[in-house]
Coordinates of C-alpha atoms and ligand atoms in Angstrom, one line a residue:
M6 CA 28.0 -15.3 -17.2
K7 CA 25.1 -14.1 -15.2
R8 CA 22.1 -14.3 -16.8
R9 CA 20.0 -11.4 -17.0
V10 CA 16.6 -11.5 -15.5
T11 CA 13.4 -11.4 -17.7
K12 CA 11.1 -13.4 -16.0
A13 CA 8.7 -11.9 -13.0
V14 CA 6.1 -13.6 -10.7
F15 CA 3.2 -11.6 -8.9
P16 CA 1.2 -13.7 -6.2
V17 CA -2.1 -11.8 -6.9
A18 CA -4.2 -15.1 -5.8
G19 CA -5.2 -13.8 -1.8
L20 CA -8.6 -12.7 -0.6
G21 CA -8.0 -8.6 0.4
T22 CA -10.2 -9.2 3.2
R23 CA -8.5 -6.4 5.2
F24 CA -10.3 -4.3 2.1
L25 CA -14.6 -5.8 2.4
P26 CA -16.8 -5.0 1.6
A27 CA -14.6 -3.4 -1.7
T28 CA -12.5 -6.7 -2.9
K29 CA -15.8 -8.5 -2.9
S30 CA -16.2 -8.2 -6.1
I31 CA -13.2 -6.2 -7.3
P32 CA -9.5 -7.7 -6.8
K33 CA -7.8 -5.7 -4.4
E34 CA -4.7 -5.3 -6.9
I35 CA -7.9 -3.6 -9.0
M36 CA -8.1 -0.7 -6.2
T37 CA -6.2 2.3 -7.5
L38 CA -3.8 5.2 -6.7
V39 CA -5.0 8.6 -7.8
D40 CA -6.2 6.9 -11.0
R41 CA -3.8 3.5 -11.8
P42 CA -4.6 0.3 -9.7
L43 CA -2.2 -0.7 -7.5
I44 CA -1.1 -3.8 -10.4
Q45 CA -0.1 -1.6 -13.0
Y46 CA 2.3 0.1 -11.0
A47 CA 4.2 -3.0 -9.9
I48 CA 4.0 -3.9 -14.0
D49 CA 5.4 -1.2 -15.0
E50 CA 8.4 -1.4 -12.2
A51 CA 8.3 -5.3 -14.0
R52 CA 8.9 -3.3 -17.5
A53 CA 11.5 -0.7 -16.2
A54 CA 13.7 -3.5 -14.8
G55 CA 13.6 -5.1 -18.1
I56 CA 11.0 -7.8 -17.6
K57 CA 9.4 -9.2 -20.2
E58 CA 7.3 -12.0 -19.1
F59 CA 4.4 -11.4 -16.8
I60 CA 3.3 -14.5 -14.4
F61 CA -0.1 -13.8 -12.7
V62 CA -0.5 -16.3 -9.4
T63 CA -4.2 -15.8 -9.4
S64 CA -7.4 -17.6 -7.7
R65 CA -11.4 -17.5 -8.4
G66 CA -13.1 -14.3 -8.4
K67 CA -9.4 -11.9 -10.4
G68 CA -11.1 -12.1 -14.0
A69 CA -10.6 -8.6 -13.5
L70 CA -7.0 -8.6 -13.5
E71 CA -7.4 -10.5 -16.6
D72 CA -9.7 -8.0 -18.6
Y73 CA -7.2 -4.7 -17.2
F74 CA -4.5 -6.3 -19.6
D75 CA -6.6 -7.1 -22.7
H76 CA -7.5 -4.7 -25.8
A77 CA -10.8 -2.8 -24.9
P78 CA -12.0 -2.3 -28.4
E79 CA -14.9 -0.5 -28.2
L80 CA -13.4 2.0 -25.4
E81 CA -10.4 2.8 -27.9
T82 CA -12.3 3.0 -31.1
S83 CA -14.6 5.6 -29.3
L84 CA -11.5 7.7 -28.4
R85 CA -9.9 7.7 -31.6
K86 CA -13.3 8.7 -32.8
K87 CA -12.9 11.8 -30.3
G88 CA -9.6 12.2 -31.0
K89 CA -8.8 11.7 -27.6
K90 CA -5.1 11.4 -28.3
D91 CA -4.2 11.2 -24.8
L92 CA -6.3 8.6 -23.2
L93 CA -5.6 6.5 -25.9
N94 CA -1.6 6.8 -25.2
T95 CA -2.6 6.1 -21.3
L96 CA -4.9 2.5 -22.4
K97 CA -1.6 1.8 -24.0
N98 CA 0.5 1.3 -20.7
T99 CA -2.2 -1.1 -20.0
N100 CA -1.7 -3.6 -23.4
M101 CA 1.0 -6.2 -22.9
D102 CA 2.4 -8.6 -26.2
S103 CA 0.5 -11.3 -27.2
G104 CA 2.4 -13.9 -25.3
A105 CA 3.6 -11.9 -22.5
I106 CA 1.4 -12.8 -19.7
A107 CA 0.5 -15.8 -18.6
Y108 CA -2.3 -16.5 -15.6
I109 CA -1.7 -19.5 -13.4
R110 CA -4.1 -20.5 -10.7
Q111 CA -3.0 -21.2 -7.1
H112 CA -6.1 -23.5 -6.1
K113 CA -5.2 -23.8 -2.2
A114 CA -4.0 -20.6 -0.7
L115 CA -1.2 -22.7 0.8
G116 CA 1.2 -19.2 1.2
L117 CA 2.9 -17.2 -0.5
G118 CA 5.7 -19.5 -1.1
H119 CA 3.4 -22.3 -2.9
A120 CA 1.8 -19.3 -5.0
V121 CA 5.5 -18.5 -6.4
W122 CA 6.1 -22.2 -6.6
C123 CA 2.9 -22.9 -9.0
A124 CA 4.8 -21.0 -11.4
R125 CA 7.7 -23.0 -11.2
R126 CA 7.0 -24.4 -15.3
L127 CA 7.1 -21.0 -16.7
I128 CA 10.3 -19.9 -15.0
A129 CA 11.9 -23.5 -15.6
N130 CA 16.0 -22.8 -15.0
E131 CA 16.0 -19.4 -15.2
P132 CA 16.5 -16.3 -12.5
F133 CA 13.3 -14.9 -12.1
A134 CA 12.0 -11.1 -9.9
V135 CA 8.9 -11.6 -7.5
I136 CA 6.4 -8.7 -6.8
L137 CA 4.3 -8.5 -4.1
P138 CA 1.8 -6.0 -5.8
D139 CA 0.6 -4.7 -1.8
D140 CA 4.5 -3.1 -1.4
V141 CA 3.8 0.0 -3.5
I142 CA 7.8 2.0 -3.6
A143 CA 8.1 5.2 -5.0
A144 CA 11.4 5.9 -6.2
E145 CA 13.5 8.1 -8.5
K146 CA 14.8 4.6 -10.6
P147 CA 12.2 2.1 -10.0
C148 CA 12.8 -0.2 -7.0
L149 CA 13.4 -4.1 -8.5
Q150 CA 15.7 -2.0 -11.3
Q151 CA 18.0 -1.0 -8.5
M152 CA 17.7 -4.5 -7.9
V153 CA 18.8 -5.7 -11.2
E154 CA 21.3 -3.6 -11.6
A155 CA 22.8 -4.5 -7.7
Y156 CA 22.5 -8.5 -8.8
E157 CA 24.4 -8.2 -12.1
E158 CA 26.9 -8.1 -9.9
T159 CA 26.6 -10.6 -6.8
G160 CA 24.2 -12.9 -8.3
G161 CA 22.5 -15.2 -5.5
C162 CA 19.1 -14.4 -4.4
M163 CA 18.5 -11.2 -3.3
V164 CA 15.6 -9.5 -1.2
A165 CA 14.2 -5.6 -1.0
A166 CA 15.1 -4.4 2.4
M167 CA 14.1 -1.8 4.6
E168 CA 14.7 -1.2 8.5
V169 CA 11.1 -1.1 10.2
P170 CA 10.4 -0.2 14.3
A171 CA 11.4 -3.1 16.4
E172 CA 7.6 -3.9 17.4
K173 CA 6.7 -4.0 13.8
A174 CA 9.3 -6.9 12.8
P175 CA 7.0 -9.6 13.9
S176 CA 5.0 -8.5 10.5
Y177 CA 7.8 -9.3 8.1
G178 CA 10.4 -11.8 7.1
V179 CA 13.3 -10.2 9.1
L180 CA 17.0 -11.0 7.9
D181 CA 20.0 -12.1 10.2
V182 CA 23.3 -10.0 8.7
K183 CA 25.9 -11.7 8.2
E184 CA 27.8 -8.4 6.6
D185 CA 26.2 -5.0 6.4
M186 CA 28.1 -3.7 3.4
G187 CA 25.6 0.0 3.5
S188 CA 23.2 -0.5 0.1
M189 CA 24.0 -4.4 0.2
V190 CA 24.5 -6.5 3.2
S191 CA 25.2 -10.5 3.2
V192 CA 22.6 -12.8 4.9
Q193 CA 23.2 -15.4 7.0
G194 CA 19.8 -16.3 8.1
M195 CA 16.0 -15.4 7.4
V196 CA 13.2 -15.8 9.4
E197 CA 9.8 -15.3 9.1
K198 CA 7.0 -13.6 11.5
P199 CA 9.1 -13.8 14.2
S200 CA 8.5 -12.2 17.6
M201 CA 10.2 -9.3 19.0
E202 CA 12.5 -11.1 20.8
E203 CA 13.5 -13.4 18.0
A204 CA 13.7 -11.5 15.5
P205 CA 17.6 -11.5 14.2
S206 CA 17.4 -7.6 13.4
N207 CA 15.2 -4.5 12.5
L208 CA 16.0 -5.4 8.9
A209 CA 12.7 -6.6 7.5
V210 CA 11.9 -8.2 4.1
I211 CA 10.2 -6.0 1.1
G212 CA 8.3 -7.3 -1.6
R213 CA 10.2 -7.2 -4.1
Y214 CA 12.8 -10.8 -4.8
I215 CA 15.0 -11.8 -7.3
L216 CA 15.8 -15.4 -7.0
T217 CA 17.5 -18.0 -8.7
P218 CA 15.4 -21.5 -9.8
Q219 CA 16.7 -23.6 -6.9
V220 CA 14.7 -21.9 -4.2
L221 CA 11.7 -23.4 -6.9
Q222 CA 13.6 -27.1 -5.5
N223 CA 13.9 -26.2 -2.4
L224 CA 9.5 -24.8 -1.9
N225 CA 8.9 -28.6 -3.3
K226 CA 10.0 -30.0 -0.1
I227 CA 9.1 -27.2 2.0
K228 CA 6.9 -27.6 5.1
Q229 CA 4.3 -25.4 6.2
G230 CA 6.4 -22.8 8.2
A231 CA 5.0 -19.4 10.4
G232 CA 0.8 -19.3 10.3
G233 CA 0.1 -22.9 9.1
E234 CA 1.5 -21.7 5.0
I235 CA 4.2 -22.8 3.0
Q236 CA 7.1 -19.3 3.4
L237 CA 9.2 -18.3 0.7
T238 CA 11.1 -16.9 3.2
D239 CA 12.0 -20.7 4.3
A240 CA 13.4 -21.9 0.6
I241 CA 15.5 -18.4 0.0
A242 CA 16.6 -19.8 4.1
Q243 CA 17.3 -22.8 2.8
E244 CA 19.6 -21.8 0.3
I245 CA 21.6 -19.9 2.5
A246 CA 21.9 -23.3 4.7
A247 CA 23.3 -25.0 1.4
E248 CA 26.1 -22.1 1.5
R249 CA 24.5 -20.2 -1.6
D250 CA 24.5 -16.4 -1.5
V251 CA 21.2 -14.3 -0.2
Y252 CA 21.6 -10.9 -0.5
G253 CA 19.2 -7.8 1.5
Y254 CA 19.1 -5.2 -0.7
R255 CA 18.2 -1.4 0.9
F256 CA 16.3 0.0 -1.8
R257 CA 16.6 4.2 -2.0
G258 CA 12.9 4.4 -2.2
Q259 CA 9.8 5.2 0.4
R260 CA 7.4 2.0 0.5
F261 CA 3.7 1.9 1.0
D262 CA 2.3 -1.0 3.0
C263 CA -1.1 -0.8 0.5
G264 CA -2.2 -4.3 2.0
S265 CA -3.1 -1.7 5.0
K266 CA -5.8 0.6 4.9
A267 CA -3.1 3.1 6.7
G268 CA -0.5 2.6 4.5
Y269 CA -2.9 2.3 1.2
L270 CA -4.1 5.9 2.3
Q271 CA -0.7 7.4 2.7
A272 CA 0.4 6.0 -0.5
T273 CA -2.7 8.1 -1.7
V274 CA -1.7 11.6 -1.0
A275 CA 1.7 10.9 -1.9
F276 CA 0.9 9.6 -5.1
G277 CA -1.9 13.0 -5.2
L278 CA 0.8 14.8 -4.5
S279 CA 3.3 13.9 -7.1
R280 CA 1.2 14.5 -9.7
P281 CA 1.9 18.1 -11.0
E282 CA -1.8 18.4 -12.2
L283 CA -3.3 17.7 -8.8
R284 CA -0.9 19.3 -6.8
D285 CA -1.6 22.5 -5.6
E286 CA -5.4 22.5 -5.3
F287 CA -4.7 19.1 -3.5
D288 CA -1.3 20.5 -1.0
A289 CA -4.0 23.0 -0.7
Y290 CA -6.8 20.9 0.6
L291 CA -4.6 19.0 3.1
A292 CA -3.0 22.6 4.1
E293 CA -6.7 23.6 5.5
M294 CA -7.1 20.1 6.7
S295 CA -4.2 20.2 9.0
S296 CA -4.5 24.0 10.2
L297 CA -8.7 23.4 11.1
R298 CA -7.7 20.2 13.4
K299 CA -5.0 22.4 14.8
A300 CA -7.8 25.1 15.5
A301 CA -9.9 22.2 17.0
E302 CA -6.8 20.9 19.4
Ligands
G1P24 C1 5.2 -11.1 2.8 C2 6.5 -12.2 3.1 C3 7.5 -11.1 4.1 C4 7.7 -10.1 3.8 C5 6.6 -9.3 3.4 C6 6.6 -7.9 3.0 O1 4.1 -11.1 4.0 O2 6.4 -13.1 3.4 O3 8.1 -12.1 4.0 O4 8.3 -9.1 4.8 O5 5.4 -10.0 2.1 O6 5.3 -7.3 2.6 P1 2.5 -10.5 3.9 O7 2.7 -9.3 4.2 O8 2.4 -11.8 3.1 O9 2.4 -11.4 5.0

């Protein structure tokens, strides 16, 4: 019998240097798309997929994240007094059941694989999800939910996958495809940040994973990989070497790389346009901008 996935790890220890000076005093995961911080998108996606336990791997300076998921008694009392039910409801999504959220510190920035390994005792012997909050995915059915449904059929390890232009492959983990079954591929190898020549395909890993606890054991022994870091990709690749199943899942949805400024701005536009209360005004503004640009050319 395949077990249900109820735990998710959120690696949020990164310094976010690409967004300095903003990230000097706020965690990058608190940066907002329209009015919700990046981390809220990740949590909502996890909840939709049936996740019940949320494990944050944090570092120094991430206190704002812990506060964000706490109750805010003064704010709530004041909103209640003013009868602001809608806003109180909005705040509800930011609260967690007692005991549902755990924070673990990654004491040294040794890489994504190491960050996930830091959560090993809380995960114990269960399959678990990993969500990288920088990768924001707009989708009718949330990406992790799509994957959990597929995983119920396959078991094994599964990573979200997306075709990228060949010159972008060196920025990702890249899949070596054994068999292409459409939305799903079986994988015979994975390379983290390959050169363009070494990339086995242009199917890149995107920041959603469903992993077996065996991957954590692999991480016990893994050596530094690409960029001198302990790579999650390498620990998953060891599962392939041990002849256990690893799949890539081509999700339906649009992914934004909110770890980059351009991706973050694109996401802001896309999520802004998706909000009924903003759409008309924002759309009109964008149309005006684009005609002004055309006229200037
Ligand atoms: C991480 C993973 C990489 C994956 C990418 C997706 O890299 O190591 O395999 O393709 O996320 O966003 P990072 O972007 O943290 O360098």
